[in-house]
PDB file of C-alpha atoms in Angstrom:
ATOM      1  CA  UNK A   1      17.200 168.155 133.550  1.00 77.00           C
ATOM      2  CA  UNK A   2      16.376 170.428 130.384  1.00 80.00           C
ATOM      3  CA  UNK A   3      14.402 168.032 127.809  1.00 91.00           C
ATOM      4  CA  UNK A   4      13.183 168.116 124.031  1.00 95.00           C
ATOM      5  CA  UNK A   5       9.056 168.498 123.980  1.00 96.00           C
ATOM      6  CA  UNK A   6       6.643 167.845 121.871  1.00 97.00           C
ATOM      7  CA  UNK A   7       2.911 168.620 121.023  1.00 96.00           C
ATOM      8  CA  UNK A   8       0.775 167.258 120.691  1.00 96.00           C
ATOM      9  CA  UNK A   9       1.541 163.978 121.581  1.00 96.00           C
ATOM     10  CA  UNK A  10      -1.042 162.941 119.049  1.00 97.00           C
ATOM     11  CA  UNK A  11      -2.534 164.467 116.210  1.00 97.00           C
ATOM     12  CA  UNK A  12      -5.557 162.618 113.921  1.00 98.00           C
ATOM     13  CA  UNK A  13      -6.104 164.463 110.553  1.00 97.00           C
ATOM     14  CA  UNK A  14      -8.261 163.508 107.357  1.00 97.00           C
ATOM     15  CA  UNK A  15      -5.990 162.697 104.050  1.00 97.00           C
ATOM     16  CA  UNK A  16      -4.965 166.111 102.470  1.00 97.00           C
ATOM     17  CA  UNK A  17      -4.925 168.207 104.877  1.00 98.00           C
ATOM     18  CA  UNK A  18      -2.163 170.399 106.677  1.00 98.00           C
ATOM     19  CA  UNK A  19      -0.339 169.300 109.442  1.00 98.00           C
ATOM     20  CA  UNK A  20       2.200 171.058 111.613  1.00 97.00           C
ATOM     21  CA  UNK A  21       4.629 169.171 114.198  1.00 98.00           C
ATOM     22  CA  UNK A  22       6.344 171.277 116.909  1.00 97.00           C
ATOM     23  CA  UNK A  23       8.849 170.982 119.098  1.00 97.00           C
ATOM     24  CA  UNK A  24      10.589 172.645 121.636  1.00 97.00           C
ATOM     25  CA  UNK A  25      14.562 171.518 121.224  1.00 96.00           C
ATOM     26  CA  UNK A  26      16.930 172.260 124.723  1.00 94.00           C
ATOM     27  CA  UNK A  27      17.726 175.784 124.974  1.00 91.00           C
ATOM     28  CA  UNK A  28      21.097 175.719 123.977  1.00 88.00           C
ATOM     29  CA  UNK A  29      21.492 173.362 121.406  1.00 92.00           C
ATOM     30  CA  UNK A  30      22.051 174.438 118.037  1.00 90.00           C
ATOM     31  CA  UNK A  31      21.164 171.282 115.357  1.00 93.00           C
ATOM     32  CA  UNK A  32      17.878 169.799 114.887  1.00 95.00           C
ATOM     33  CA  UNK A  33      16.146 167.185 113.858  1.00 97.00           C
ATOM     34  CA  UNK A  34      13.130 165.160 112.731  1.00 98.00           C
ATOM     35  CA  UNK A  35      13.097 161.455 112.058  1.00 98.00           C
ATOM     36  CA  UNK A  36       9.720 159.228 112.001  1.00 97.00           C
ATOM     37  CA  UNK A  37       9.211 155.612 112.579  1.00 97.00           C
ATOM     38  CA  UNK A  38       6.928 154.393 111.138  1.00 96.00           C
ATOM     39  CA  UNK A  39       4.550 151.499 113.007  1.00 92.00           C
ATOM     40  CA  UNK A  40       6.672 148.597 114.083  1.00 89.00           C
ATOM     41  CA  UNK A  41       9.585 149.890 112.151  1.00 92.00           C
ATOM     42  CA  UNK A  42      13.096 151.749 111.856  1.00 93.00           C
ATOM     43  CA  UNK A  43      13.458 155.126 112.741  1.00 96.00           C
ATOM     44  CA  UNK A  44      14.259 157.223 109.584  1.00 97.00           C
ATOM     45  CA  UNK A  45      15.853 160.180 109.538  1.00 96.00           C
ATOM     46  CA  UNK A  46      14.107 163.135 107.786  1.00 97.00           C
ATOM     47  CA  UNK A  47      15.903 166.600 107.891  1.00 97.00           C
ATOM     48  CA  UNK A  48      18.664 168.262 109.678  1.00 95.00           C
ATOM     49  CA  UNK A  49      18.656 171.937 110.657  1.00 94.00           C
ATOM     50  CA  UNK A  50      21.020 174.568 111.752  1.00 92.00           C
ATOM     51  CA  UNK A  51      21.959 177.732 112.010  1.00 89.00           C
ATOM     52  CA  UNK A  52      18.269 178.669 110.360  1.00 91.00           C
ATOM     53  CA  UNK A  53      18.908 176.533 107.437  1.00 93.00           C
ATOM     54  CA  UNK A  54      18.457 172.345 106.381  1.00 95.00           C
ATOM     55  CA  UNK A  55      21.685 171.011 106.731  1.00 92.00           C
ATOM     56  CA  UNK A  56      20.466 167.749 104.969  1.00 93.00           C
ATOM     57  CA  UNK A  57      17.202 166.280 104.376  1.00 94.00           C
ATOM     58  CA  UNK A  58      16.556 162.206 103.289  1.00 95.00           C
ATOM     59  CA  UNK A  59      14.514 161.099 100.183  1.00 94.00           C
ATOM     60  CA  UNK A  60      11.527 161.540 102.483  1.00 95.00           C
ATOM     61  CA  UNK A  61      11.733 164.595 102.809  1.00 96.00           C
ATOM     62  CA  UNK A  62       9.855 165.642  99.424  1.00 94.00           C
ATOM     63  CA  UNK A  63       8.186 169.159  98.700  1.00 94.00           C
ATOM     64  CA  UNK A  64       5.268 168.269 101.084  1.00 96.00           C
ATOM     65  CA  UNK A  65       7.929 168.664 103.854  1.00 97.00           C
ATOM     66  CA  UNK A  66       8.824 171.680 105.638  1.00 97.00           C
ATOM     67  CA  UNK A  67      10.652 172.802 108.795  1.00 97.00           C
ATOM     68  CA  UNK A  68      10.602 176.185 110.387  1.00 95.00           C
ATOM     69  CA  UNK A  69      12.347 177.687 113.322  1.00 92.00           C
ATOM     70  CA  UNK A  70      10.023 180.670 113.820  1.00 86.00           C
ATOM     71  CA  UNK A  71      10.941 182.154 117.116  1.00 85.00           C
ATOM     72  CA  UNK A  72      14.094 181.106 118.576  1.00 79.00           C
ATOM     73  CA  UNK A  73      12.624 177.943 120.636  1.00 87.00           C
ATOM     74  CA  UNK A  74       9.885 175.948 118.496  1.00 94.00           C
ATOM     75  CA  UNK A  75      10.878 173.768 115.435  1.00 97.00           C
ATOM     76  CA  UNK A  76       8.092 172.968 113.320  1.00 97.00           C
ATOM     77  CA  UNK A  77       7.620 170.028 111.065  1.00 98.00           C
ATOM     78  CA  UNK A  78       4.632 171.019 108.602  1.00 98.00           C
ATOM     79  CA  UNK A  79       3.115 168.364 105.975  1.00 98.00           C
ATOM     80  CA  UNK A  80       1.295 170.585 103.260  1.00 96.00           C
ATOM     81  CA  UNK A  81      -1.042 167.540 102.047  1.00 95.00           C
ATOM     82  CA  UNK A  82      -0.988 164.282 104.214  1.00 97.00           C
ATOM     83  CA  UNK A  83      -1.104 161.232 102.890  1.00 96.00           C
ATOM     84  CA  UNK A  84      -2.321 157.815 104.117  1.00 97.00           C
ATOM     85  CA  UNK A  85       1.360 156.680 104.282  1.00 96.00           C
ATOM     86  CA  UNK A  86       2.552 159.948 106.432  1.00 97.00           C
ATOM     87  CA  UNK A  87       1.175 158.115 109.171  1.00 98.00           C
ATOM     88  CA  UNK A  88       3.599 157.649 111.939  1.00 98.00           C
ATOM     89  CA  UNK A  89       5.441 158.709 114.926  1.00 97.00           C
ATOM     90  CA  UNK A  90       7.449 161.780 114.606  1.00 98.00           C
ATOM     91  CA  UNK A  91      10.809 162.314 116.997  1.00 98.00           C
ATOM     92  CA  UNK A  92      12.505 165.857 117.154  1.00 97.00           C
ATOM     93  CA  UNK A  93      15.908 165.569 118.241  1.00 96.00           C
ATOM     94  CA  UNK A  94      18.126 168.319 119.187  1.00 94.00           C
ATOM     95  CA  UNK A  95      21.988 168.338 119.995  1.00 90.00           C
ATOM     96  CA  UNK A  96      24.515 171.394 121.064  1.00 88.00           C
ATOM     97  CA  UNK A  97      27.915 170.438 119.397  1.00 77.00           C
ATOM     98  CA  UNK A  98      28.826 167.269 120.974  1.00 75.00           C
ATOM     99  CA  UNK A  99      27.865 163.650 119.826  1.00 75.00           C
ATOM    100  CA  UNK A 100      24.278 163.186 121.404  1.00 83.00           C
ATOM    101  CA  UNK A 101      21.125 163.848 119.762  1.00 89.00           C
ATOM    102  CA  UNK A 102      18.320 164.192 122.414  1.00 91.00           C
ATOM    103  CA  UNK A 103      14.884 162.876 121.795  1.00 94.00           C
ATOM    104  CA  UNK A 104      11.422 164.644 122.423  1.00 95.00           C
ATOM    105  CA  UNK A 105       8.618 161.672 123.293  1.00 95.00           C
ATOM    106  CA  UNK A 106       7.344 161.909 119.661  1.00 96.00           C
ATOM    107  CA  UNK A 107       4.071 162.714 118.279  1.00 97.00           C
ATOM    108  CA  UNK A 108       1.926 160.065 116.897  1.00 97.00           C
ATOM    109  CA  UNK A 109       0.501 160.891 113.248  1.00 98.00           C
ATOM    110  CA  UNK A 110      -2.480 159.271 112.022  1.00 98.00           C
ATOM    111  CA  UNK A 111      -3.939 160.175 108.434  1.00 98.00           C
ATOM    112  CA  UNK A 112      -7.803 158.569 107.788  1.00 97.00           C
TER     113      UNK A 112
ATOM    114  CA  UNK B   1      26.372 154.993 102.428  1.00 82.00           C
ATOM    115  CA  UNK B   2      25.510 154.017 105.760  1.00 91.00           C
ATOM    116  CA  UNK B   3      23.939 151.165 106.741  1.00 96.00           C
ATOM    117  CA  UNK B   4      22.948 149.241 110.058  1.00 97.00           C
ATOM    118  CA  UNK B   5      22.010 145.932 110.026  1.00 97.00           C
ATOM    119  CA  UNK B   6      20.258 144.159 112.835  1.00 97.00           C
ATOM    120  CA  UNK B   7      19.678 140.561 111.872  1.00 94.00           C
ATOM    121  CA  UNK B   8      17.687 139.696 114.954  1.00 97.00           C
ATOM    122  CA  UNK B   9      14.494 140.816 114.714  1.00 96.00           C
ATOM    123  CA  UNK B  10      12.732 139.409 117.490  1.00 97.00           C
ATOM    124  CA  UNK B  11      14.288 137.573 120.823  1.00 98.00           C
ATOM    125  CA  UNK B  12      12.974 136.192 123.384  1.00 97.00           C
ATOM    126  CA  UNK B  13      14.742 134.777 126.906  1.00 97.00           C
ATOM    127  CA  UNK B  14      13.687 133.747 130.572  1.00 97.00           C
ATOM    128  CA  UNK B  15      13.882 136.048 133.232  1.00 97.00           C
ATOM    129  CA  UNK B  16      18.203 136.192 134.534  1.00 97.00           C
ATOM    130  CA  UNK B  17      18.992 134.579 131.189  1.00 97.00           C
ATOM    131  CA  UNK B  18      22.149 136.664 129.425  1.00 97.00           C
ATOM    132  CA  UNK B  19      21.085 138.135 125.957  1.00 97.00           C
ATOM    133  CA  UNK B  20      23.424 139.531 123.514  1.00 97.00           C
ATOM    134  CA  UNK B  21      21.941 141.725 120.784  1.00 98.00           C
ATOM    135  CA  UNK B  22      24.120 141.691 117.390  1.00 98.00           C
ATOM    136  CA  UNK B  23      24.491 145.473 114.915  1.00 98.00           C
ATOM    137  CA  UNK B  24      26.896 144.933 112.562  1.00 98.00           C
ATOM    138  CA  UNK B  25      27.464 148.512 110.375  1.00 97.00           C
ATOM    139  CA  UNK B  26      28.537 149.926 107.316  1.00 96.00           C
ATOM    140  CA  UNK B  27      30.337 152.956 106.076  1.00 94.00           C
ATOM    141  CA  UNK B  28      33.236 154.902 104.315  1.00 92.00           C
ATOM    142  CA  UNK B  29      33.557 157.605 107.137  1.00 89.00           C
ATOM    143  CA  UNK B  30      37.267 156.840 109.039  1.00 89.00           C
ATOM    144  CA  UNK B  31      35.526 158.466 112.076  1.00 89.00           C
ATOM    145  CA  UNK B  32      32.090 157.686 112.839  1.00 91.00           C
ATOM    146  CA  UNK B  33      30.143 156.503 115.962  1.00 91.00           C
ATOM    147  CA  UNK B  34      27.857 154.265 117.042  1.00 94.00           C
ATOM    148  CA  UNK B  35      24.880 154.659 119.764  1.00 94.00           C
ATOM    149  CA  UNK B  36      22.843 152.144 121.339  1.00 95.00           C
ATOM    150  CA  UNK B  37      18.635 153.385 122.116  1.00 95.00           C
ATOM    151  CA  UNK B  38      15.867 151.312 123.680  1.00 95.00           C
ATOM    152  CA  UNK B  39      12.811 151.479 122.969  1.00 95.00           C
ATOM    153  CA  UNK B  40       9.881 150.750 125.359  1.00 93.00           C
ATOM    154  CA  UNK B  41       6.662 150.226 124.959  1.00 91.00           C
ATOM    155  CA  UNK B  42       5.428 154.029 125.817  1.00 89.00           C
ATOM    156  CA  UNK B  43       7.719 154.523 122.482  1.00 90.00           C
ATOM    157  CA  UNK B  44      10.233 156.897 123.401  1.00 91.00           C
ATOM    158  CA  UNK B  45      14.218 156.692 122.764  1.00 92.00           C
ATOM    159  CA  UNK B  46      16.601 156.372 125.648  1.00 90.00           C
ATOM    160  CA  UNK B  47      19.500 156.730 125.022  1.00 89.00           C
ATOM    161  CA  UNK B  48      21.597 154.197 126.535  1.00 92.00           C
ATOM    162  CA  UNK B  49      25.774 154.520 124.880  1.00 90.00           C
ATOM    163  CA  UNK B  50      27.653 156.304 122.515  1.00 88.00           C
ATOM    164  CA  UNK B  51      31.286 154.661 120.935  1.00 89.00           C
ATOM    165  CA  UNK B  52      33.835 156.240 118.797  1.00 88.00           C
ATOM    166  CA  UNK B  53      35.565 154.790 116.077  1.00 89.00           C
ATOM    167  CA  UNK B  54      38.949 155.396 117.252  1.00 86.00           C
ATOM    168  CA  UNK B  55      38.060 154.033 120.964  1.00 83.00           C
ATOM    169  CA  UNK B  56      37.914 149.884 120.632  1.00 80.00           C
ATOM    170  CA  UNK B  57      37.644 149.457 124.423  1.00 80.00           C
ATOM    171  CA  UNK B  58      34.506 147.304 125.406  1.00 82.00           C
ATOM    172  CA  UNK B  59      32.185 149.326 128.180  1.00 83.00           C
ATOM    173  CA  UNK B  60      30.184 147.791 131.050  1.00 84.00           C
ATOM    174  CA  UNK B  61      27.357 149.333 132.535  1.00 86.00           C
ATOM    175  CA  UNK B  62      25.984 147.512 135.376  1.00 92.00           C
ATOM    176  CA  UNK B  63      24.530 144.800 133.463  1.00 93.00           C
ATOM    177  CA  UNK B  64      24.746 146.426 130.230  1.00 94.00           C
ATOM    178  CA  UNK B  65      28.072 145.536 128.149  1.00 93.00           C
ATOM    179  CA  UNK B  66      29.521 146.810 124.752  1.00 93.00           C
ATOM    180  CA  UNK B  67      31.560 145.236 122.337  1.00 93.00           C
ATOM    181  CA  UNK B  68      32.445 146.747 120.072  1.00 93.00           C
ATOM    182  CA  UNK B  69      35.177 145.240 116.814  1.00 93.00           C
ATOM    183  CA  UNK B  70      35.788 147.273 114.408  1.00 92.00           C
ATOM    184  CA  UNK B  71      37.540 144.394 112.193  1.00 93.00           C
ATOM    185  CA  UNK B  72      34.219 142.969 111.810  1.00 95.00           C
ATOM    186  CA  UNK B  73      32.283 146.295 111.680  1.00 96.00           C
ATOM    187  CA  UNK B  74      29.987 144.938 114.270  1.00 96.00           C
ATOM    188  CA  UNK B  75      29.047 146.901 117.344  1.00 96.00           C
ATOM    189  CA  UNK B  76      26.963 143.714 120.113  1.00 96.00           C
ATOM    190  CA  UNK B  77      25.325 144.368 122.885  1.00 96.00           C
ATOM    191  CA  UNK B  78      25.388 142.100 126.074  1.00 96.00           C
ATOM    192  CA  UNK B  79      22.254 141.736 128.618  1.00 96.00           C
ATOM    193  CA  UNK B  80      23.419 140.273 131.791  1.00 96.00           C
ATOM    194  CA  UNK B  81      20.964 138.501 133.657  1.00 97.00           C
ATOM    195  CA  UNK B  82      18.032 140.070 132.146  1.00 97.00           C
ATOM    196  CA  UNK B  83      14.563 141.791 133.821  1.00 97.00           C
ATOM    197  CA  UNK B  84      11.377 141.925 132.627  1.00 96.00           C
ATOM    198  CA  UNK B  85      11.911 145.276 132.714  1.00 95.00           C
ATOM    199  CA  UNK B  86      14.856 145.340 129.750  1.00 97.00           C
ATOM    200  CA  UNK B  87      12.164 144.347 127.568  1.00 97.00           C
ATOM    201  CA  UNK B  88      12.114 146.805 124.665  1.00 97.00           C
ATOM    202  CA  UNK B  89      12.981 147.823 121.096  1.00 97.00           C
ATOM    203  CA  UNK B  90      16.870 148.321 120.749  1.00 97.00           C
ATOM    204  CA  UNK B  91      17.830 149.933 117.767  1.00 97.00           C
ATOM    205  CA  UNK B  92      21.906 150.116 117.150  1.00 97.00           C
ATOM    206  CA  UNK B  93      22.456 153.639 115.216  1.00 96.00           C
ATOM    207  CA  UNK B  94      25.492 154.932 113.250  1.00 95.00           C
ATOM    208  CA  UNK B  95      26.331 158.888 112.823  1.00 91.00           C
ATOM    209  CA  UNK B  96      28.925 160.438 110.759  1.00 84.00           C
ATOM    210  CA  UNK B  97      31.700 162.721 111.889  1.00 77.00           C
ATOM    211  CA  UNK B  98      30.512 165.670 113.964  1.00 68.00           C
ATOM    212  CA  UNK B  99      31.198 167.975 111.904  1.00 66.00           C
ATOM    213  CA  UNK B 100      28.713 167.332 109.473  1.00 65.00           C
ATOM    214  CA  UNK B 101      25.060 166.844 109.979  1.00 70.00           C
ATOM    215  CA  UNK B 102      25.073 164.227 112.139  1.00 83.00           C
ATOM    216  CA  UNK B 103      21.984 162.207 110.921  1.00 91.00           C
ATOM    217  CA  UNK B 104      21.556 159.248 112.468  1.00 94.00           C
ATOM    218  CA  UNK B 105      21.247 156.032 110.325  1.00 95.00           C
ATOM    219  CA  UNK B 106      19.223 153.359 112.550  1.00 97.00           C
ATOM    220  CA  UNK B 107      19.125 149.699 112.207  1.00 97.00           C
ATOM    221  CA  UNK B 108      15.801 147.548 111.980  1.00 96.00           C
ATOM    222  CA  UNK B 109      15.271 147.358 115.855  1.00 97.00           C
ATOM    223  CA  UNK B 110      15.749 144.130 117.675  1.00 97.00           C
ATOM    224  CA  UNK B 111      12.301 143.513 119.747  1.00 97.00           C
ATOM    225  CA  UNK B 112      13.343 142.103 123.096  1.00 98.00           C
ATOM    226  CA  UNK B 113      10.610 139.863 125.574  1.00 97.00           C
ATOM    227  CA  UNK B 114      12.454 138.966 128.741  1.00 97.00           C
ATOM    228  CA  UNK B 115       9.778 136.201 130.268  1.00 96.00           C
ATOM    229  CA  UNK B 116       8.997 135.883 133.708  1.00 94.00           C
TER     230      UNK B 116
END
């Protein structure tokens, strides 16, 4: 059964620096998404994407946020400057046009 | 704006005891659905059921159940005779229609311990 993936499954990095997320949605699906949860908390949504564009993004989703489809199969979350509070798990969802958004395992953020 | 409220934030049963988990939503959208994921404790989402707005029939899974009222905007979800194994994270989620983005909203997560 296809599935989302992610790597890496967890990623430490030092305040300030550059982090990029990827994901490999299910072939054939054509919206995306990234949501985080933060430690004992909601998940939150964070951006939408489709057809090569962000169909929405939340309040989260400031200028250090980006997304990137470069090739056809990864989607890329990148955080230009990480802060202490970025620290979470990240879920990349994917969906083809019906109702259900499929989840990758997440990657686990931590910012020291 | 959306919004998913799950007042139970932690519960807490003996082993075959029924559970029911409560989501009660909010929005403007006329269609909309709701989804139920669990969370266990290697942190993934599994999705477990999806409900439409315009489809008030109540769903049983095995001994998962779904009742869903839309005159009370609530969405409940039924545990029959629990495992140790149902215990998890559930998070009740609301989406918009499908023709838009389809973001997810997600409640505060109910955090279930089924006891031996």
């Amino acid at each position: 059964e296809p599935e989302v993936t992610q790597t890496p499954s967890h990623q430490v990095t030092q305040m300030g620096q550059e982090v990029i997320l990827r994901c490999v949605p299910i072939s054939n699906h054509l919206y995306f998404y990234w949501y985080r949860q933060i430690l004992g908390q909601k998940v939150e949504f964070l951006v939408s994407f489709y057809n090569n564009e962000i169909s929405e993004k939340s309040e989260i989703f400031d200028d250090q946020f980006s997304v990137e489809r470069p090739d056809g199969s990864n989607f890329t979350l990148k955080i230009r400057s990480t802060k202490l509070e970025d620290s979470a798990m990240y879920f990349c969802a994917s969906r083809a046009g019906g109702w259900e958004q499929y989840f990758g395992p997440g990657t686990r953020l931590t910012v020291t | 704006a959306q919004k998913v409220t799950q007042a139970q934030t932690e519960i807490s049963v003996v082993e075959k005891e029924d559970v029911t988990l409560d989501c009660v939503y909010e929005t403007r959208d006329t269609t909309y659905y709701l989804f139920w994921y669990k969370q266990p404790p290697s942190g993934e989402l599994v999705f477990l059921i999806r409900r439409n707005s315009f489809d008030e029939q109540n769903e049983i899974s095995g001994r998962y159940s779904w009742n869903f009222q839309k005159s009370t905007s609530s969405f409940n979800f039924t545990i029959t005779a629990s495992q140790v194994v149902d215990s998890a994270v559930y998070f009740c989620a609301l989406s918009g229609p499908i023709q838009g983005a389809q973001k997810l909203v997600f409640g505060q997560g109910t955090r279930l311990t089924i006891n031996p």
